[in-house]
Coordinates of C-alpha atoms in Angstrom, one line a residue:
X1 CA 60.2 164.8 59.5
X2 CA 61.2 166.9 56.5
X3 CA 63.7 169.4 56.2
X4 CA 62.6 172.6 54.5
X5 CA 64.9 175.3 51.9
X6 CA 65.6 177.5 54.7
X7 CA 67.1 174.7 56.8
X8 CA 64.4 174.1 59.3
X9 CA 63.2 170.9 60.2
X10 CA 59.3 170.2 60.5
X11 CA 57.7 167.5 62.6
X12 CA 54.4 166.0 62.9
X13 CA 53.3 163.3 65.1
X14 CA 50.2 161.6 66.5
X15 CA 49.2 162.9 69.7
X16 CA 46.0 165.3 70.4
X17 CA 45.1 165.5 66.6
X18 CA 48.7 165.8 64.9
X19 CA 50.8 167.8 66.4
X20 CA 53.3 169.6 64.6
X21 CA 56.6 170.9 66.0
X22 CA 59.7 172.9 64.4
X23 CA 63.5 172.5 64.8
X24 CA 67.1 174.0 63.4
X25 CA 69.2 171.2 64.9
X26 CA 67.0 168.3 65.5
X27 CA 67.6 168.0 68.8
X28 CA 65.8 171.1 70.3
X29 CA 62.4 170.4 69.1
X30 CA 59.7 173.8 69.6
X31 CA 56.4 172.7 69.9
X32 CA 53.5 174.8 67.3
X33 CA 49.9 174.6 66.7
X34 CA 48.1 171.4 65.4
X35 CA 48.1 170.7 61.7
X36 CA 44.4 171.7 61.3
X37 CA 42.7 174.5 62.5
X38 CA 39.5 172.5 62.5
X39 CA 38.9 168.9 61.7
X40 CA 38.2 167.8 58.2
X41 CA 33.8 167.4 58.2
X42 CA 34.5 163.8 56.4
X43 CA 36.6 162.5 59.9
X44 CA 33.3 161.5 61.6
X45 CA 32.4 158.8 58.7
X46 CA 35.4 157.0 60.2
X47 CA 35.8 158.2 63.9
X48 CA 33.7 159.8 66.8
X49 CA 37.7 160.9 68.3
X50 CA 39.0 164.1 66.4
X51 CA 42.0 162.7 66.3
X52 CA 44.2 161.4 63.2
X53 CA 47.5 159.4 63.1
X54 CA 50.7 158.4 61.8
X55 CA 51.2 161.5 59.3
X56 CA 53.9 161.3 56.7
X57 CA 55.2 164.8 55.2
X58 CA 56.8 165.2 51.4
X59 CA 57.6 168.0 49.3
X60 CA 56.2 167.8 45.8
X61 CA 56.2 170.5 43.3
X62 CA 56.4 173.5 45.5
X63 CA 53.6 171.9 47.6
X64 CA 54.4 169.7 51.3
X65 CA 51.8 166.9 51.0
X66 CA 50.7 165.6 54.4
X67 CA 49.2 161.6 53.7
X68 CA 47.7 160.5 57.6
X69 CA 45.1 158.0 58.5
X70 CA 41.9 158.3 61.0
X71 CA 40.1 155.8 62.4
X72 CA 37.7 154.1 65.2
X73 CA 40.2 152.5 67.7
X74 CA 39.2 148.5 67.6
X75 CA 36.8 148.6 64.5
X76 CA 37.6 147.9 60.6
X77 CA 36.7 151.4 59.6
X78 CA 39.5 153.7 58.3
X79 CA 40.5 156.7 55.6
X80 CA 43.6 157.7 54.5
X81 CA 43.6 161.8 53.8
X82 CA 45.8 164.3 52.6
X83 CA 46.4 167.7 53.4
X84 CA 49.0 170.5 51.9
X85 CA 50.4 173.5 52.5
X86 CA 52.8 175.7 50.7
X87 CA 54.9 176.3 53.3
X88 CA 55.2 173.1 55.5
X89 CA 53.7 174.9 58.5
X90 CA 50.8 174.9 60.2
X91 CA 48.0 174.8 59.3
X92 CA 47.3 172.4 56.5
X93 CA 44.4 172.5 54.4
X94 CA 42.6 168.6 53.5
X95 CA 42.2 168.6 50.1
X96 CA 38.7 169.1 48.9
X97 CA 37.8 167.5 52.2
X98 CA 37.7 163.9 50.1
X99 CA 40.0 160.9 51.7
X100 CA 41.9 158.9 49.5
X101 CA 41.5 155.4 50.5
X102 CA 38.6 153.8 53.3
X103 CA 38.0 150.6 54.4
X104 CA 34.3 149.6 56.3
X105 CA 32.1 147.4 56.7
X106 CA 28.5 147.8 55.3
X107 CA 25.8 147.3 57.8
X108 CA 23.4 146.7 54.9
X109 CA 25.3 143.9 53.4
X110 CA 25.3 141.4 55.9
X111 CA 28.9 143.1 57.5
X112 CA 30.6 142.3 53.9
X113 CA 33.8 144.3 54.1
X114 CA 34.2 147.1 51.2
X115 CA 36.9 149.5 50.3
X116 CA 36.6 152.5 48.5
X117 CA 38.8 154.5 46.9
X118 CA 39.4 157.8 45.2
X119 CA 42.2 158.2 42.8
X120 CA 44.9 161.2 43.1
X121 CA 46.4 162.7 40.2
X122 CA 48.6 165.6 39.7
X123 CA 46.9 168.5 38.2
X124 CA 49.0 171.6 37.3
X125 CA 51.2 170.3 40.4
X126 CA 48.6 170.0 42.5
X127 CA 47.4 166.7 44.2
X128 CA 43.6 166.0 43.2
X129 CA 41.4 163.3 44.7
X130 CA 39.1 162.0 41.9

């Protein structure tokens, strides 16, 4: 939860893709539309479910940076993305559609485990997956 300049608090949560939800007391919670419009395209590389998890919202340079994970319930394969959007509300765009961080397991390596992982840097105050 993150509490924005104009006194509004925003929300998101797991639950039928991330679910996102607004408040000015944080008790009286109004539910709004899912962080994405449509799923990232990179998702199904980690999970046939379009759903993601545990998201974790900041405020960076004039920017609300959304980090969240998506995986395959009861397998080794996972991605952590990030999405942003200048105003904290719905609906975030994934940057460049590239995850930040995956774990799997290579099928043409006998199974060996492998992560992978793209660096971010700040570019002109914006978060850049390299």
């Amino acid at each position: 939860m993150i509490r924005t300049s104009s006194g509004q608090y925003l929300l998101y949560a797991t639950g039928g893709g991330i679910a996102h939800k607004t408040s000015g007391d944080r008790i009286a919670f109004s539910a709004g539309a899912d962080a994405f419009s449509s799923r990232p395209a990179w998702w199904r590389t980690c999970s046939s479910v379009p759903e993601a998890w545990a998201p974790d919202i900041s405020y960076h340079g004039g920017t609300y940076l959304m980090y969240y994970s998506v995986s395959s319930f009861g397998s080794n394969t996972s991605a952590i993305g990030l999405a942003t959007s200048s105003t904290g509300q719905s609906i975030m765009k994934d940057v460049d559609g590239d995850l930040i961080v995956y774990h799997y397991y290579d099928g043409n390596d006998n199974g060996a485990p492998k992560l992978g992982i793209n660096l971010l840097n700040w570019n002109s105050g914006w978060p850049v997956a390299y």
